mmCIF file of C-alpha atoms in Angstrom:
data_model
loop_
_atom_site.group_PDB
_atom_site.id
_atom_site.type_symbol
_atom_site.label_atom_id
_atom_site.label_comp_id
_atom_site.label_asym_id
_atom_site.label_seq_id
_atom_site.Cartn_x
_atom_site.Cartn_y
_atom_site.Cartn_z
ATOM 1 C CA UNK A 25 78.291 -156.938 -75.155
ATOM 2 C CA UNK A 26 82.015 -157.272 -74.892
ATOM 3 C CA UNK A 27 83.875 -159.691 -77.102
ATOM 4 C CA UNK A 28 87.445 -160.893 -76.716
ATOM 5 C CA UNK A 29 89.469 -162.654 -79.372
ATOM 6 C CA UNK A 30 92.270 -165.043 -78.563
ATOM 7 C CA UNK A 31 94.614 -166.401 -81.223
ATOM 8 C CA UNK A 32 95.848 -169.881 -80.416
ATOM 9 C CA UNK A 33 98.770 -171.356 -82.265
ATOM 10 C CA UNK A 34 100.856 -174.457 -81.830
ATOM 11 C CA UNK A 35 104.355 -173.856 -80.485
ATOM 12 C CA UNK A 36 105.719 -176.839 -82.265
ATOM 13 C CA UNK A 37 104.669 -178.359 -85.537
ATOM 14 C CA UNK A 38 104.594 -182.128 -85.904
ATOM 15 C CA UNK A 39 107.979 -182.512 -87.559
ATOM 16 C CA UNK A 40 107.815 -179.120 -89.312
ATOM 17 C CA UNK A 41 109.923 -176.048 -88.720
ATOM 18 C CA UNK A 42 107.073 -173.499 -88.477
ATOM 19 C CA UNK A 43 104.165 -172.990 -86.125
ATOM 20 C CA UNK A 44 101.096 -175.209 -86.382
ATOM 21 C CA UNK A 45 97.596 -174.160 -87.422
ATOM 22 C CA UNK A 46 96.046 -171.061 -85.867
ATOM 23 C CA UNK A 47 92.571 -170.991 -84.246
ATOM 24 C CA UNK A 48 90.538 -167.921 -83.341
ATOM 25 C CA UNK A 49 88.226 -168.184 -80.322
ATOM 26 C CA UNK A 50 85.710 -165.443 -79.563
ATOM 27 C CA UNK A 51 84.298 -165.205 -76.014
ATOM 28 C CA UNK A 52 81.299 -163.035 -75.236
ATOM 29 C CA UNK A 53 80.819 -161.658 -71.713
ATOM 30 C CA UNK A 54 77.520 -160.528 -70.204
ATOM 31 C CA UNK A 55 76.755 -156.812 -70.118
ATOM 32 C CA UNK A 56 75.965 -155.057 -66.835
ATOM 33 C CA UNK A 57 73.971 -151.822 -67.027
ATOM 34 C CA UNK A 58 73.986 -149.485 -64.027
ATOM 35 C CA UNK A 59 71.170 -146.940 -63.831
ATOM 36 C CA UNK A 60 71.176 -143.507 -62.180
ATOM 37 C CA UNK A 61 69.336 -144.972 -59.172
ATOM 38 C CA UNK A 62 72.202 -147.395 -58.597
ATOM 39 C CA UNK A 63 70.399 -150.563 -59.639
ATOM 40 C CA UNK A 64 71.982 -152.898 -62.119
ATOM 41 C CA UNK A 65 70.716 -155.382 -64.631
ATOM 42 C CA UNK A 66 72.760 -158.212 -66.073
ATOM 43 C CA UNK A 67 72.034 -159.327 -69.604
ATOM 44 C CA UNK A 68 73.741 -161.752 -71.887
ATOM 45 C CA UNK A 69 74.529 -165.329 -70.954
ATOM 46 C CA UNK A 70 73.435 -167.315 -67.890
ATOM 47 C CA UNK A 71 73.032 -165.772 -64.454
ATOM 48 C CA UNK A 72 75.529 -166.651 -61.733
ATOM 49 C CA UNK A 73 74.375 -169.040 -59.002
ATOM 50 C CA UNK A 74 75.585 -170.674 -55.772
ATOM 51 C CA UNK A 75 74.182 -173.677 -53.964
ATOM 52 C CA UNK A 76 73.553 -173.025 -50.266
ATOM 53 C CA UNK A 77 75.211 -176.400 -49.592
ATOM 54 C CA UNK A 78 78.503 -174.747 -50.693
ATOM 55 C CA UNK A 79 78.142 -171.989 -48.062
ATOM 56 C CA UNK A 80 78.664 -172.092 -44.318
ATOM 57 C CA UNK A 81 75.612 -170.830 -42.443
ATOM 58 C CA UNK A 82 76.120 -167.862 -40.118
ATOM 59 C CA UNK A 83 74.044 -169.679 -37.504
ATOM 60 C CA UNK A 84 72.506 -173.141 -37.289
ATOM 61 C CA UNK A 85 70.285 -174.212 -34.388
ATOM 62 C CA UNK A 86 70.975 -177.971 -34.573
ATOM 63 C CA UNK A 87 73.349 -178.293 -37.500
ATOM 64 C CA UNK A 88 72.888 -178.590 -41.241
ATOM 65 C CA UNK A 89 73.233 -181.667 -43.461
ATOM 66 C CA UNK A 90 74.393 -180.710 -46.979
ATOM 67 C CA UNK A 91 74.374 -184.149 -48.588
ATOM 68 C CA UNK A 92 72.065 -185.369 -51.350
ATOM 69 C CA UNK A 93 68.375 -185.759 -50.497
ATOM 70 C CA UNK A 94 65.482 -187.577 -52.091
ATOM 71 C CA UNK A 95 62.234 -185.623 -51.782
ATOM 72 C CA UNK A 96 58.946 -187.090 -53.019
ATOM 73 C CA UNK A 97 60.849 -189.617 -55.170
ATOM 74 C CA UNK A 98 63.157 -187.060 -56.814
ATOM 75 C CA UNK A 99 66.869 -186.841 -56.036
ATOM 76 C CA UNK A 100 68.554 -183.519 -55.281
ATOM 77 C CA UNK A 101 72.355 -183.671 -55.208
ATOM 78 C CA UNK A 102 72.940 -180.354 -53.415
ATOM 79 C CA UNK A 103 70.491 -179.996 -50.580
ATOM 80 C CA UNK A 104 70.227 -178.352 -47.186
ATOM 81 C CA UNK A 105 68.506 -180.603 -44.637
ATOM 82 C CA UNK A 106 67.416 -179.557 -41.155
ATOM 83 C CA UNK A 107 66.078 -182.077 -38.620
ATOM 84 C CA UNK A 108 63.262 -181.623 -36.098
ATOM 85 C CA UNK A 109 61.444 -183.710 -33.472
ATOM 86 C CA UNK A 110 59.841 -183.308 -30.023
ATOM 87 C CA UNK A 111 63.253 -182.801 -28.349
ATOM 88 C CA UNK A 112 64.329 -180.174 -30.899
ATOM 89 C CA UNK A 113 61.096 -178.833 -32.364
ATOM 90 C CA UNK A 114 62.574 -175.931 -34.353
ATOM 91 C CA UNK A 115 65.753 -175.974 -36.423
ATOM 92 C CA UNK A 116 67.007 -173.103 -38.535
ATOM 93 C CA UNK A 117 70.033 -171.987 -40.526
ATOM 94 C CA UNK A 118 70.781 -168.411 -41.551
ATOM 95 C CA UNK A 119 72.906 -167.441 -44.554
ATOM 96 C CA UNK A 120 74.650 -164.200 -45.463
ATOM 97 C CA UNK A 121 73.540 -163.028 -48.908
ATOM 98 C CA UNK A 122 75.568 -159.807 -48.732
ATOM 99 C CA UNK A 123 73.044 -157.973 -50.934
ATOM 100 C CA UNK A 124 74.536 -159.699 -54.023
ATOM 101 C CA UNK A 125 71.715 -162.038 -55.065
ATOM 102 C CA UNK A 126 68.283 -161.616 -56.620
ATOM 103 C CA UNK A 127 66.472 -164.965 -56.333
ATOM 104 C CA UNK A 128 66.349 -167.984 -54.018
ATOM 105 C CA UNK A 129 64.997 -171.265 -55.431
ATOM 106 C CA UNK A 130 64.543 -174.736 -53.928
ATOM 107 C CA UNK A 131 62.239 -177.739 -53.848
ATOM 108 C CA UNK A 132 61.101 -178.301 -50.258
ATOM 109 C CA UNK A 133 59.700 -181.350 -48.526
ATOM 110 C CA UNK A 134 60.459 -184.123 -46.089
ATOM 111 C CA UNK A 135 63.335 -186.338 -47.100
ATOM 112 C CA UNK A 136 61.933 -189.702 -48.218
ATOM 113 C CA UNK A 137 63.612 -191.543 -45.307
ATOM 114 C CA UNK A 138 61.519 -189.578 -42.768
ATOM 115 C CA UNK A 139 58.936 -191.570 -40.755
ATOM 116 C CA UNK A 140 55.632 -192.452 -42.435
ATOM 117 C CA UNK A 141 52.842 -189.965 -41.835
ATOM 118 C CA UNK A 142 55.167 -187.127 -40.868
ATOM 119 C CA UNK A 143 54.978 -183.460 -41.708
ATOM 120 C CA UNK A 144 57.030 -180.341 -41.010
ATOM 121 C CA UNK A 145 56.387 -176.640 -41.354
ATOM 122 C CA UNK A 146 58.902 -174.949 -43.639
ATOM 123 C CA UNK A 147 59.634 -171.229 -43.411
ATOM 124 C CA UNK A 148 61.953 -168.859 -45.247
ATOM 125 C CA UNK A 149 62.588 -165.336 -44.004
ATOM 126 C CA UNK A 150 64.460 -162.547 -45.793
ATOM 127 C CA UNK A 151 65.989 -159.942 -43.490
ATOM 128 C CA UNK A 152 63.596 -160.985 -40.727
ATOM 129 C CA UNK A 153 60.440 -160.887 -42.861
ATOM 130 C CA UNK A 154 58.723 -164.215 -43.533
ATOM 131 C CA UNK A 155 58.380 -164.794 -47.285
ATOM 132 C CA UNK A 156 57.307 -168.447 -47.273
ATOM 133 C CA UNK A 157 55.510 -170.737 -44.791
ATOM 134 C CA UNK A 158 53.864 -174.057 -45.505
ATOM 135 C CA UNK A 159 53.283 -177.373 -43.738
ATOM 136 C CA UNK A 160 54.310 -180.227 -46.016
ATOM 137 C CA UNK A 161 53.597 -183.943 -45.494
ATOM 138 C CA UNK A 162 55.879 -186.846 -46.366
ATOM 139 C CA UNK A 163 55.447 -187.685 -50.049
ATOM 140 C CA UNK A 164 54.708 -184.102 -51.113
ATOM 141 C CA UNK A 165 56.976 -181.293 -52.263
ATOM 142 C CA UNK A 166 56.749 -177.649 -53.207
ATOM 143 C CA UNK A 167 58.764 -175.415 -55.520
ATOM 144 C CA UNK A 168 59.873 -172.215 -53.803
ATOM 145 C CA UNK A 169 61.080 -169.086 -55.608
ATOM 146 C CA UNK A 170 61.693 -165.961 -53.547
ATOM 147 C CA UNK A 171 62.820 -162.456 -54.394
ATOM 148 C CA UNK A 172 65.958 -161.784 -52.325
ATOM 149 C CA UNK A 173 67.073 -158.667 -54.204
ATOM 150 C CA UNK A 174 69.173 -156.436 -51.888
ATOM 151 C CA UNK A 175 68.748 -158.901 -48.983
ATOM 152 C CA UNK A 176 71.424 -159.270 -46.346
ATOM 153 C CA UNK A 177 70.179 -162.491 -44.687
ATOM 154 C CA UNK A 178 68.174 -165.594 -45.640
ATOM 155 C CA UNK A 179 66.891 -167.794 -42.800
ATOM 156 C CA UNK A 180 65.512 -171.295 -43.447
ATOM 157 C CA UNK A 181 63.495 -172.978 -40.684
ATOM 158 C CA UNK A 182 61.736 -176.327 -40.178
ATOM 159 C CA UNK A 183 59.341 -176.917 -37.281
ATOM 160 C CA UNK A 184 58.053 -180.162 -35.772
ATOM 161 C CA UNK A 185 54.273 -180.480 -36.104
ATOM 162 C CA UNK A 186 53.582 -183.005 -33.334
ATOM 163 C CA UNK A 187 53.701 -186.494 -34.819
ATOM 164 C CA UNK A 188 55.580 -189.392 -33.192
ATOM 165 C CA UNK A 189 57.671 -187.725 -30.475
ATOM 166 C CA UNK A 190 60.448 -190.323 -30.677
ATOM 167 C CA UNK A 191 61.071 -189.978 -34.417
ATOM 168 C CA UNK A 192 63.423 -187.625 -36.223
ATOM 169 C CA UNK A 193 62.031 -185.813 -39.290
ATOM 170 C CA UNK A 194 64.250 -184.487 -42.095
ATOM 171 C CA UNK A 195 63.179 -181.201 -43.708
ATOM 172 C CA UNK A 196 65.067 -180.713 -46.971
ATOM 173 C CA UNK A 197 65.526 -177.714 -49.222
ATOM 174 C CA UNK A 198 66.399 -179.635 -52.416
ATOM 175 C CA UNK A 199 69.057 -178.044 -54.651
ATOM 176 C CA UNK A 200 68.634 -174.779 -52.726
ATOM 177 C CA UNK A 201 70.414 -172.025 -54.611
ATOM 178 C CA UNK A 202 70.752 -168.289 -54.887
ATOM 179 C CA UNK A 203 70.905 -166.558 -58.266
ATOM 180 C CA UNK A 204 72.106 -163.164 -59.428
ATOM 181 C CA UNK A 205 71.115 -161.340 -62.564
ATOM 182 C CA UNK A 206 67.723 -161.130 -64.218
ATOM 183 C CA UNK A 207 64.756 -162.622 -62.365
#
């Protein structure tokens, strides 16, 4: 671990001629170990993360909603929502991971304002290989955790499963985020 010390002092004393009290602050940075094979492991404090809602997708079939979503009665402030219905049965968004991340996590399900009785099929693919696929009904949710180590692309897809053709269904990836560091 690397430690840095910073000495903080007051430039002006409250009515005195000398400097004010001095404080010492020690900051500890995480350690990164690189092996002979070129892999690295981060240890120390918390892993870095980014919410997908903060990123622009490389492609999006019908657009992406990045506002808050309520899934199965739980609120998620930073979500990625894709819509689907009979007119647009498949909607996807693809993100560039740039081979910098190790894990993708999200809670998936239909947003609670979707029509009663609805369901969507959720898929996640990493560099073209499907890693997750499940049909989820309104009022249910699923935790997703995928290994995206060394991945270039992450593609999220929702597909219409044939309910009411006139209704719009909202497939949300609640608090979808990518993490780097230890898995």
